[in-house]
mmCIF file of C-alpha atoms and ligand atoms in Angstrom:
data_model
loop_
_atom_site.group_PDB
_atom_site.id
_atom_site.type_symbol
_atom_site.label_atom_id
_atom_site.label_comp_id
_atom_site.label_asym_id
_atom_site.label_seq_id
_atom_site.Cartn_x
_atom_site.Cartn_y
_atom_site.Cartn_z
ATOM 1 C CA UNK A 1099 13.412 -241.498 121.749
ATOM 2 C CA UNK A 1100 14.990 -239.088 119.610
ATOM 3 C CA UNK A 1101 11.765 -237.996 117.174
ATOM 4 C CA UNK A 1102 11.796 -236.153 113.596
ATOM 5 C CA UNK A 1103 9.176 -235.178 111.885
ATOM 6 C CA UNK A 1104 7.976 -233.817 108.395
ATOM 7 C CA UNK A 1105 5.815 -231.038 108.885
ATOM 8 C CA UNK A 1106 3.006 -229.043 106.094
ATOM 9 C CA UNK A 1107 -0.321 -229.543 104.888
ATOM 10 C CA UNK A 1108 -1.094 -231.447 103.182
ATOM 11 C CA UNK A 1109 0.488 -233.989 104.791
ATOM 12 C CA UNK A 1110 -0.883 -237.500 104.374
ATOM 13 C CA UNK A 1111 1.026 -238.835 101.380
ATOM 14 C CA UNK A 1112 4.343 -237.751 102.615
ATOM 15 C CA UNK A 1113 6.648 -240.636 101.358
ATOM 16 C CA UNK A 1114 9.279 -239.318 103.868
ATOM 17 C CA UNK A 1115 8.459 -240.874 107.184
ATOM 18 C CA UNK A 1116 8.206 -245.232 104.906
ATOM 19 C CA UNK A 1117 11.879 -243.723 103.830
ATOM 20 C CA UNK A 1118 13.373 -242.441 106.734
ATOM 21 C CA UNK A 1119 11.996 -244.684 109.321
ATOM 22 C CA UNK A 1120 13.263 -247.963 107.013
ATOM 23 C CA UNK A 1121 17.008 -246.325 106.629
ATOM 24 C CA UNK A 1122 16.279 -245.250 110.289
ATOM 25 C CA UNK A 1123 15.792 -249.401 111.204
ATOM 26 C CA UNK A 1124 18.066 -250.582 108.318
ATOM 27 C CA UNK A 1125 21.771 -248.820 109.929
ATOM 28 C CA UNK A 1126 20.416 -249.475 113.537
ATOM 29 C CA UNK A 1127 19.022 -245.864 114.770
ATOM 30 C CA UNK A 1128 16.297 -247.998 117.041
ATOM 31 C CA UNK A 1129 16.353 -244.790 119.518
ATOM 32 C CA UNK A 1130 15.130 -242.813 116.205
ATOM 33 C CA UNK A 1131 11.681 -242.035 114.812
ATOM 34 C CA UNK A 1132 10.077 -239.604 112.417
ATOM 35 C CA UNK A 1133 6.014 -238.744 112.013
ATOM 36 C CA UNK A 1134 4.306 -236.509 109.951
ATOM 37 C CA UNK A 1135 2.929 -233.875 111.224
ATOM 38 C CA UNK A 1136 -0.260 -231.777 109.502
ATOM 39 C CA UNK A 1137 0.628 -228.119 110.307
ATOM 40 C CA UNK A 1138 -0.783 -224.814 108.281
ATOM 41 C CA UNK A 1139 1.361 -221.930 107.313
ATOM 42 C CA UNK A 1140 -0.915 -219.966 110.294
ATOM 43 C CA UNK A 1141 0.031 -222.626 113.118
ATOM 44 C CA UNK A 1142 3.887 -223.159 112.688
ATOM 45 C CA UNK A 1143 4.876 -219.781 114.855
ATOM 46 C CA UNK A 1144 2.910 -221.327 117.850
ATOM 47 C CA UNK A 1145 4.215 -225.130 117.017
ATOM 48 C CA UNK A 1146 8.104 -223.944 116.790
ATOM 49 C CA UNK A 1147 7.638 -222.050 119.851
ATOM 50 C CA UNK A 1148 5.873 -224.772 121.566
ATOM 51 C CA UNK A 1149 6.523 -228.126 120.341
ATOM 52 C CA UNK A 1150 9.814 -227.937 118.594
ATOM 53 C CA UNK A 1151 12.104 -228.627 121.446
ATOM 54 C CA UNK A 1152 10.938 -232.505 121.298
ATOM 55 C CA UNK A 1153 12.031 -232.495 117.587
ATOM 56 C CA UNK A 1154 15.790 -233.020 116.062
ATOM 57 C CA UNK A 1155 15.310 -232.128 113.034
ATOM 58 C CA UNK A 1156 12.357 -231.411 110.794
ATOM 59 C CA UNK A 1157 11.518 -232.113 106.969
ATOM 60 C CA UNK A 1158 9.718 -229.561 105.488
ATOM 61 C CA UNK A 1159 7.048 -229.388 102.645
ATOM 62 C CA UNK A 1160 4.463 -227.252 101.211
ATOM 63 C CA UNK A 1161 3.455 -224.684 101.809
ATOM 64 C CA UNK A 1162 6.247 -223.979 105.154
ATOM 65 C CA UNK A 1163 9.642 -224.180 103.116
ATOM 66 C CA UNK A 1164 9.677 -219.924 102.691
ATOM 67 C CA UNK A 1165 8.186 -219.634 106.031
ATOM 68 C CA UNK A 1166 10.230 -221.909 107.880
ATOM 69 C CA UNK A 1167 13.196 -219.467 107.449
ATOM 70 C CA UNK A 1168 11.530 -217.161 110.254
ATOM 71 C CA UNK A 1169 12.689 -219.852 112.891
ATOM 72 C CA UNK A 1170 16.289 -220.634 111.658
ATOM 73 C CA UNK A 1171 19.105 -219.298 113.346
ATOM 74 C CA UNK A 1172 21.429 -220.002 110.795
ATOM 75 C CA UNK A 1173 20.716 -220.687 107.239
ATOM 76 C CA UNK A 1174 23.069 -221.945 104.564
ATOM 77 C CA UNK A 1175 23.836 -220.370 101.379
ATOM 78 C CA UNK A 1176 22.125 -221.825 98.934
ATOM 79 C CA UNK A 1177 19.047 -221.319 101.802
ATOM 80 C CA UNK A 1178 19.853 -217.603 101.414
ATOM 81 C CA UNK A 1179 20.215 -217.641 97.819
ATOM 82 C CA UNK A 1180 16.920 -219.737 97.408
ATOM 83 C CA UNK A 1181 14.803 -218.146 100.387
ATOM 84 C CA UNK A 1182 13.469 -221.445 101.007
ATOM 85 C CA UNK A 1183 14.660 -224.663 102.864
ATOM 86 C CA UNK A 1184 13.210 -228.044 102.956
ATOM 87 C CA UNK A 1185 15.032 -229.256 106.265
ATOM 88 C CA UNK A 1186 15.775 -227.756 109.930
ATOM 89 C CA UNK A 1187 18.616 -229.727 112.052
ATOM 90 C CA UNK A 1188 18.657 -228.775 115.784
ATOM 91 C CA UNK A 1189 22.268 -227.431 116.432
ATOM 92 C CA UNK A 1190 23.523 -226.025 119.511
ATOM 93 C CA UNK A 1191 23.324 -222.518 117.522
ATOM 94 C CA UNK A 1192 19.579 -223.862 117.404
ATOM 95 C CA UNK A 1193 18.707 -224.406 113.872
ATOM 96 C CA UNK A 1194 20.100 -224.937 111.108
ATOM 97 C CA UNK A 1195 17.921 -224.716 107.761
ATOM 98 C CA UNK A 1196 19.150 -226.148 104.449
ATOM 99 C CA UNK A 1197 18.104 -226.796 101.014
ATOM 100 C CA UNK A 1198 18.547 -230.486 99.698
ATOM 101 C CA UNK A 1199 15.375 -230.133 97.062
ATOM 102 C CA UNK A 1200 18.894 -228.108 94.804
ATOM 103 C CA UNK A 1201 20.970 -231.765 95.541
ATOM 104 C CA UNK A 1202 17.841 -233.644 94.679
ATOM 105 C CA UNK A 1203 16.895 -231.915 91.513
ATOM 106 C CA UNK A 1204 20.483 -231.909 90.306
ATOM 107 C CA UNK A 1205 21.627 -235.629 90.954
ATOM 108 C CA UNK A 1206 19.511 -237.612 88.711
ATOM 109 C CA UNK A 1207 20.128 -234.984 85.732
ATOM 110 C CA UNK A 1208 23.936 -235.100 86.644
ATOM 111 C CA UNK A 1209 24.051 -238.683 86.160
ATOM 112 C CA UNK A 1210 22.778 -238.532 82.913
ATOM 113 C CA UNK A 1211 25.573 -237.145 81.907
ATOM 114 C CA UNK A 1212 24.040 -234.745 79.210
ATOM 115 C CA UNK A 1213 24.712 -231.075 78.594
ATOM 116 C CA UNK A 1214 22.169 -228.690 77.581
ATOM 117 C CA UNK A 1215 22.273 -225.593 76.172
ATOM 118 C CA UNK A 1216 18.386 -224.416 77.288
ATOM 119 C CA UNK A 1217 15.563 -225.438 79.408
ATOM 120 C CA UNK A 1218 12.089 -224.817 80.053
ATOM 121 C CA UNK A 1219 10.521 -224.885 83.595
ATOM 122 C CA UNK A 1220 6.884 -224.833 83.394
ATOM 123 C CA UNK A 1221 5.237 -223.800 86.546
ATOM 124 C CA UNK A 1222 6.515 -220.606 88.731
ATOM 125 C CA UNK A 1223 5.587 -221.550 92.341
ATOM 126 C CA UNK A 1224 7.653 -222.482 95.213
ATOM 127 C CA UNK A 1225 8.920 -225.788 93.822
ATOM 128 C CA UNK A 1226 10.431 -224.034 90.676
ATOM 129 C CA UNK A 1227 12.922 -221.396 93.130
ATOM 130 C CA UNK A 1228 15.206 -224.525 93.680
ATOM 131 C CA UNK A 1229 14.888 -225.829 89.379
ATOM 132 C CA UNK A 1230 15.756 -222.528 88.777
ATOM 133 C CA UNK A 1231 18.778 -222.241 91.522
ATOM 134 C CA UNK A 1232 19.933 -225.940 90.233
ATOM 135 C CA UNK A 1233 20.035 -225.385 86.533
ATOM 136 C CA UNK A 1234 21.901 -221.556 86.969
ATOM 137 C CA UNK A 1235 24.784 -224.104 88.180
ATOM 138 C CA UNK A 1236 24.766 -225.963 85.465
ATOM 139 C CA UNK A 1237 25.107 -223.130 83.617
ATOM 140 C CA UNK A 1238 22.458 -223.639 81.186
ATOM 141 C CA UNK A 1239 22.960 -220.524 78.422
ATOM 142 C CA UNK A 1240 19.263 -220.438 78.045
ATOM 143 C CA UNK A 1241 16.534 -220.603 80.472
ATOM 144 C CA UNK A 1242 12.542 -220.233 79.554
ATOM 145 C CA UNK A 1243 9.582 -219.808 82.492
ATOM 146 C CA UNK A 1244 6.314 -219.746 81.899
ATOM 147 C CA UNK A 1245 3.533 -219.991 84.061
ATOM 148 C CA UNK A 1246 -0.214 -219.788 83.733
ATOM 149 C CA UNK A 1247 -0.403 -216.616 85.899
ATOM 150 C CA UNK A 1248 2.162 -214.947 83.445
ATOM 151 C CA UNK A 1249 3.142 -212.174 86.272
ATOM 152 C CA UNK A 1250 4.442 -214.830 88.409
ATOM 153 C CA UNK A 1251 6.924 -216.095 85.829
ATOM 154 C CA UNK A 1252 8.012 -212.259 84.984
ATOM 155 C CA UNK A 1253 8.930 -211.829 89.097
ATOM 156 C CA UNK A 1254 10.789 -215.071 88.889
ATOM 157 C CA UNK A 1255 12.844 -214.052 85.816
ATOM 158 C CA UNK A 1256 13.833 -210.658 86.691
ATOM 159 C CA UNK A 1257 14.758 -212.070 89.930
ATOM 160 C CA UNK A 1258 17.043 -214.673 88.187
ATOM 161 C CA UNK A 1259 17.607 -213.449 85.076
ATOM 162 C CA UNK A 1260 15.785 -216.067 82.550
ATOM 163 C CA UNK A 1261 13.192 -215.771 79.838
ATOM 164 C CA UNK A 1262 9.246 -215.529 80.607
ATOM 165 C CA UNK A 1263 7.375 -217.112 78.103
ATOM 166 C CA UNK A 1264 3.320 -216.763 78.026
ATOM 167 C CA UNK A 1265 1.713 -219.833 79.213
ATOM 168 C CA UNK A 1266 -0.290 -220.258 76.235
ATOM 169 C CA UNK A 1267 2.867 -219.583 73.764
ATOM 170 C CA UNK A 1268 5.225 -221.962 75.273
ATOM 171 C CA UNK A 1269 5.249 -224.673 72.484
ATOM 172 C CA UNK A 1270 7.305 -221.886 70.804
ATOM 173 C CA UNK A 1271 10.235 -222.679 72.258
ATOM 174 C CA UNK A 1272 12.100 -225.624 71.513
ATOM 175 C CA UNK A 1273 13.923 -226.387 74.663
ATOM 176 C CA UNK A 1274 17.217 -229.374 74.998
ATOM 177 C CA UNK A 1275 15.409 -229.769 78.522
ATOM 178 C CA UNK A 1276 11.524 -229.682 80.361
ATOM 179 C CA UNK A 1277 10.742 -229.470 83.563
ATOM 180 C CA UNK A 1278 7.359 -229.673 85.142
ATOM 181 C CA UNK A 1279 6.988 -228.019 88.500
ATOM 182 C CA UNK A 1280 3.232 -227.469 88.300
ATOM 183 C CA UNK A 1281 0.657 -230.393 90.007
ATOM 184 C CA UNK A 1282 -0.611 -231.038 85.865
ATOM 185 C CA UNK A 1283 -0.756 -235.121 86.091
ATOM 186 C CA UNK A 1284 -0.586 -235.425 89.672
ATOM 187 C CA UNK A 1285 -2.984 -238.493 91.232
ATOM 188 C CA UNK A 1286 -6.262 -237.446 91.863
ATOM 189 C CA UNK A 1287 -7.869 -234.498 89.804
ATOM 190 C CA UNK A 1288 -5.379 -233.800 87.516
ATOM 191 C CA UNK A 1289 -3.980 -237.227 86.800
ATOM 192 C CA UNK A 1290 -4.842 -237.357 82.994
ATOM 193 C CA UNK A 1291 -3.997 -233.611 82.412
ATOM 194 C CA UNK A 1292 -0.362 -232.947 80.843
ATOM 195 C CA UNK A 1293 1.380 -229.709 81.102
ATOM 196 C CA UNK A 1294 2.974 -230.399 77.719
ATOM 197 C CA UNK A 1295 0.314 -231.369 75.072
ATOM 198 C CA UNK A 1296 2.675 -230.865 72.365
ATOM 199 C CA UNK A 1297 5.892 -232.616 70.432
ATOM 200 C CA UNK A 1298 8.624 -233.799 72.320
ATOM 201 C CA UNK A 1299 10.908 -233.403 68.935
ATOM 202 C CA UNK A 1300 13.745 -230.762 70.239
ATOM 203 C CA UNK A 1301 13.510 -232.433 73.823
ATOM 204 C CA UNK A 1302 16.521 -234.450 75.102
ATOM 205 C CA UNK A 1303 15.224 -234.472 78.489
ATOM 206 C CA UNK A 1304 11.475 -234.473 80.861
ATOM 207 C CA UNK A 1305 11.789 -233.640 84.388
ATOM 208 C CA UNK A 1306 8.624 -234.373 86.248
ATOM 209 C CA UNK A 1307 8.543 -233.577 89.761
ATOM 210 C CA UNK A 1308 6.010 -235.414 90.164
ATOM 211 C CA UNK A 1309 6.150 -238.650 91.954
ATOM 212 C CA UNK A 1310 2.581 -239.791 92.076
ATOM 213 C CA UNK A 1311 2.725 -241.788 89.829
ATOM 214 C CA UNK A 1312 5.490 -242.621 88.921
ATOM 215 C CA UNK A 1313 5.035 -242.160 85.161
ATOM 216 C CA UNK A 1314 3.018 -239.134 84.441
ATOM 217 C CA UNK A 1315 1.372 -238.450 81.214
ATOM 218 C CA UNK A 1316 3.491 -236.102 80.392
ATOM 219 C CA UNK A 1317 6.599 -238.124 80.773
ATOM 220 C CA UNK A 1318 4.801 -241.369 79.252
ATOM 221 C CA UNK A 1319 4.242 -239.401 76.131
ATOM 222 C CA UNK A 1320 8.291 -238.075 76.427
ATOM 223 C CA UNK A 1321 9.181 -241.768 76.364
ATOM 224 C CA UNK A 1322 7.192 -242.043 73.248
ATOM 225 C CA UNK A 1323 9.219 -240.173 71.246
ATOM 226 C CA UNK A 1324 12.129 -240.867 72.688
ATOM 227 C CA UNK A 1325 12.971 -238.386 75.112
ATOM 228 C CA UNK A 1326 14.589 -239.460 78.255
ATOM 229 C CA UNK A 1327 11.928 -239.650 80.900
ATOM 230 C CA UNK A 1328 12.681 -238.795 84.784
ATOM 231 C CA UNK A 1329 10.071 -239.219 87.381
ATOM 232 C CA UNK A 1330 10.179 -236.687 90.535
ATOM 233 C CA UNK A 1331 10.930 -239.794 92.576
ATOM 234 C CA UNK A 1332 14.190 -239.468 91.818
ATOM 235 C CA UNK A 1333 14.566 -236.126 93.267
ATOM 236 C CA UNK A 1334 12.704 -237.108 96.110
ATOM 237 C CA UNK A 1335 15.025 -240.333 96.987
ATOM 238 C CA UNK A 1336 18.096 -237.379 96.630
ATOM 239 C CA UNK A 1337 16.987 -234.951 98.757
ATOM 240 C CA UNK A 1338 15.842 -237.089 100.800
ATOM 241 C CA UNK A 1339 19.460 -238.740 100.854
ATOM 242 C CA UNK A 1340 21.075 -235.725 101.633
ATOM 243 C CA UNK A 1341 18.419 -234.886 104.518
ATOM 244 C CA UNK A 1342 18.924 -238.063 106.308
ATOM 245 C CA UNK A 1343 22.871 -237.539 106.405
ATOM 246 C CA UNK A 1344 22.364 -233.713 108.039
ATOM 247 C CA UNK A 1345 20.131 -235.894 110.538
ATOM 248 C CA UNK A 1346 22.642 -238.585 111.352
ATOM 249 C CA UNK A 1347 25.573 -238.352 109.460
ATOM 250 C CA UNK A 1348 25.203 -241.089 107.613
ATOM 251 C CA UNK A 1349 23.522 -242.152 103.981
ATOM 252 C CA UNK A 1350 21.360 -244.946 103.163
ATOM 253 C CA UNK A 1351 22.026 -247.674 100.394
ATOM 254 C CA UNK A 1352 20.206 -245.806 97.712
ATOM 255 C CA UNK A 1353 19.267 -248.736 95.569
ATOM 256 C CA UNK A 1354 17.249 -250.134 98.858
ATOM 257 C CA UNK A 1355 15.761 -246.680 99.466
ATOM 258 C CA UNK A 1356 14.434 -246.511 95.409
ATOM 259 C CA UNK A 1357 12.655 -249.815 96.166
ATOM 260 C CA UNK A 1358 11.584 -249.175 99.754
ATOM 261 C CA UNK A 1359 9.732 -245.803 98.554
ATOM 262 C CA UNK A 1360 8.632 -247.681 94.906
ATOM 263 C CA UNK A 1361 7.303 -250.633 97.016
ATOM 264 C CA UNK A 1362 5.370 -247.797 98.931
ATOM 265 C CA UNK A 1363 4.028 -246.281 95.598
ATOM 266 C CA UNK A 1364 3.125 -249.638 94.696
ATOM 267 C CA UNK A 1365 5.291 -249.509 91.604
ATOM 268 C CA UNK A 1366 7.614 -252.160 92.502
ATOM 269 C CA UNK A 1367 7.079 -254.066 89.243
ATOM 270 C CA UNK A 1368 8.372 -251.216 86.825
HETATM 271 P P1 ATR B 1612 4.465 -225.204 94.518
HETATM 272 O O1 ATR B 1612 4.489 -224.132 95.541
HETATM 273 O O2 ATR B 1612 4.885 -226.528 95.029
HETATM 274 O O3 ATR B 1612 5.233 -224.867 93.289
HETATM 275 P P2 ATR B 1612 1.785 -224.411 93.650
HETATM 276 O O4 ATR B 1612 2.133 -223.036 94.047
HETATM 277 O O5 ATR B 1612 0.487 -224.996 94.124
HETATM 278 O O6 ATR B 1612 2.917 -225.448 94.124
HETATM 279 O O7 ATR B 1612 1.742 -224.521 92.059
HETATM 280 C C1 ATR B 1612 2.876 -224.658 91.277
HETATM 281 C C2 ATR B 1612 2.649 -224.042 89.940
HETATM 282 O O8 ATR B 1612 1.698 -224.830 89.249
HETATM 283 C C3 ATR B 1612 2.117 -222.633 89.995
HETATM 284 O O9 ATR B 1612 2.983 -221.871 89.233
HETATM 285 C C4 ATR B 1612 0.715 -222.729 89.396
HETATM 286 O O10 ATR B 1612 0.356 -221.691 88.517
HETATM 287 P P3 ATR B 1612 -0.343 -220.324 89.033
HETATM 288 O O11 ATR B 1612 0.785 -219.458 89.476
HETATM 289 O O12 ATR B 1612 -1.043 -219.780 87.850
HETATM 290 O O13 ATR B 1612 -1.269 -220.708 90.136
HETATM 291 C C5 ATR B 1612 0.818 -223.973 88.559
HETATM 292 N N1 ATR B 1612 -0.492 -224.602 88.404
HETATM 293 C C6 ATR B 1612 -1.285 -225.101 89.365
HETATM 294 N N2 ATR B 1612 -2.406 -225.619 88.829
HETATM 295 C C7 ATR B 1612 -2.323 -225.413 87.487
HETATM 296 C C8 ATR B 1612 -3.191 -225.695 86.390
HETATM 297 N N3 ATR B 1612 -4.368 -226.311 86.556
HETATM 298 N N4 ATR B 1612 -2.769 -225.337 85.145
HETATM 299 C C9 ATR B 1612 -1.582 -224.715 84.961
HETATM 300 N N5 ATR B 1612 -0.727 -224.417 85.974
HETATM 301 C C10 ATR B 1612 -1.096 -224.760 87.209
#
């Protein structure tokens, strides 16, 4: 058998082993299979040096992607740009870490076929390094951070050159595009918080990268006055895409994928 696996913590509602698995089965890799595997930052140096030679390739999640670079013998450049990577291919350079969360973020908004002239990413942790990497290609004039711990968003935009905004003065700017990178509206807890309880007026465009659920409050209340609405499971069904070709050179019908990782969500009726 020829195993992958997604490794982090937590680990349990992984989406990637229903989706890669099924495009795994549907184009006839029956000698593949891919687990998830529940690893802490403080056990990956002893489960790369140990375990990793029965792996091919590895997806990786929170909180490993920064970490993960220690074990890569070669990194690509966005991984080097980015300093993080969400997947490690075995090479016979040993391996090979890239970023597909940039390809996943930017896909869905490409295909919109909009142009903006300034964004807003709420949130400064790990998830927002690759927002902030994909929207500096599309060479967005304007681009706003804010974050509740405001120091956070002042590393991130010296290090990339944007705008920190104070959490609590961020309905002050008026931004074409809004991204949510923080966990506000995610299932559980914080399912009916928003990270936007304000007008949607100057807003062409709400990113969520959330995918549980599907429809946040935050983007449910987009919708409602008419701003275009994406759901994080589009980036996830992109990067994860682009991830399954570095692992077998191939790419999955991506209409079957939406509704094989939907059906899994239990959204197939939307
Ligand atoms: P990730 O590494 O995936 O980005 P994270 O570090 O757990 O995930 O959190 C992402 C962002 O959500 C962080 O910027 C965090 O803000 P802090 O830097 O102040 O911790 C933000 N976040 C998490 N919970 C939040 C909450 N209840 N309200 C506002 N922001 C929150």
């Amino acid at each position: 058998m020829q195993r992958y696996a997604v490794i982090g913590y937590p680990i349990s509602h992984s989406l990637s082993p229903v989706l890669h698995n099924w495009a795994f089965t549907y184009l006839g890799y029956l000698n593949k299979t891919y687990e998830a595997l529940a690893i802490k930052k403080e056990e990956l140096a002893s489960f790369m040096q140990s375990n990793s030679n029965f792996f091919l390739g590895f997806s990786v999640t929170i909180p490993l992607k920064e970490e993960i670079l220690k074990f890569a013998q070669k990194k690509s450049s966005v991984v080097q740009e980015i300093k993080a990577a969400n997947t490690l291919v075995k090479t016979s350079k040993g391996w090979f870490a890239e970023n597909t969360d940039v390809y996943g973020f930017l896909t869905p908004l490409k295909n919109l076929g909009l142009k903006f002239n300034s964004a807003l990413i709420l949130g400064a942790g790990g998830a927002s390094r690759a927002v902030i990497y994909s929207l500096k290609l599309l060479k967005i004039k304007e681009i706003y951070i804010t974050n509740r711990t405001y120091d956070k968003a002042k590393k991130l935009a010296q290090e990339f050159h944007l705008i920190p905004i104070v959490w609590e003065d961020r309905n002050k700017v008026k931004p074409e595009l809004l991204i949510n990178t923080t966990p506000l509206g995610m299932k559980g807890k914080l399912l009916k918080e928003t990270p936007w309880p304000y007008s949607f007026q100057s807003i062409k465009v709400a990113y969520d990268l959330i995918y549980t659920p599907f429809w946040t409050k935050f983007l449910l209340a987009a919708k409602k006055e008419q701003a275009l609405a994406l759901s994080g499971l589009n980036m996830f069904l992109y990067q994860g895409l682009k991830q399954f070709k570095l692992f077998t050179g191939q790419e999955f019908p991506l209409a079957k994928g939406l509704l094989v990782v939907k059906k899994a969500l239990g959204h197939i009726n939307l």
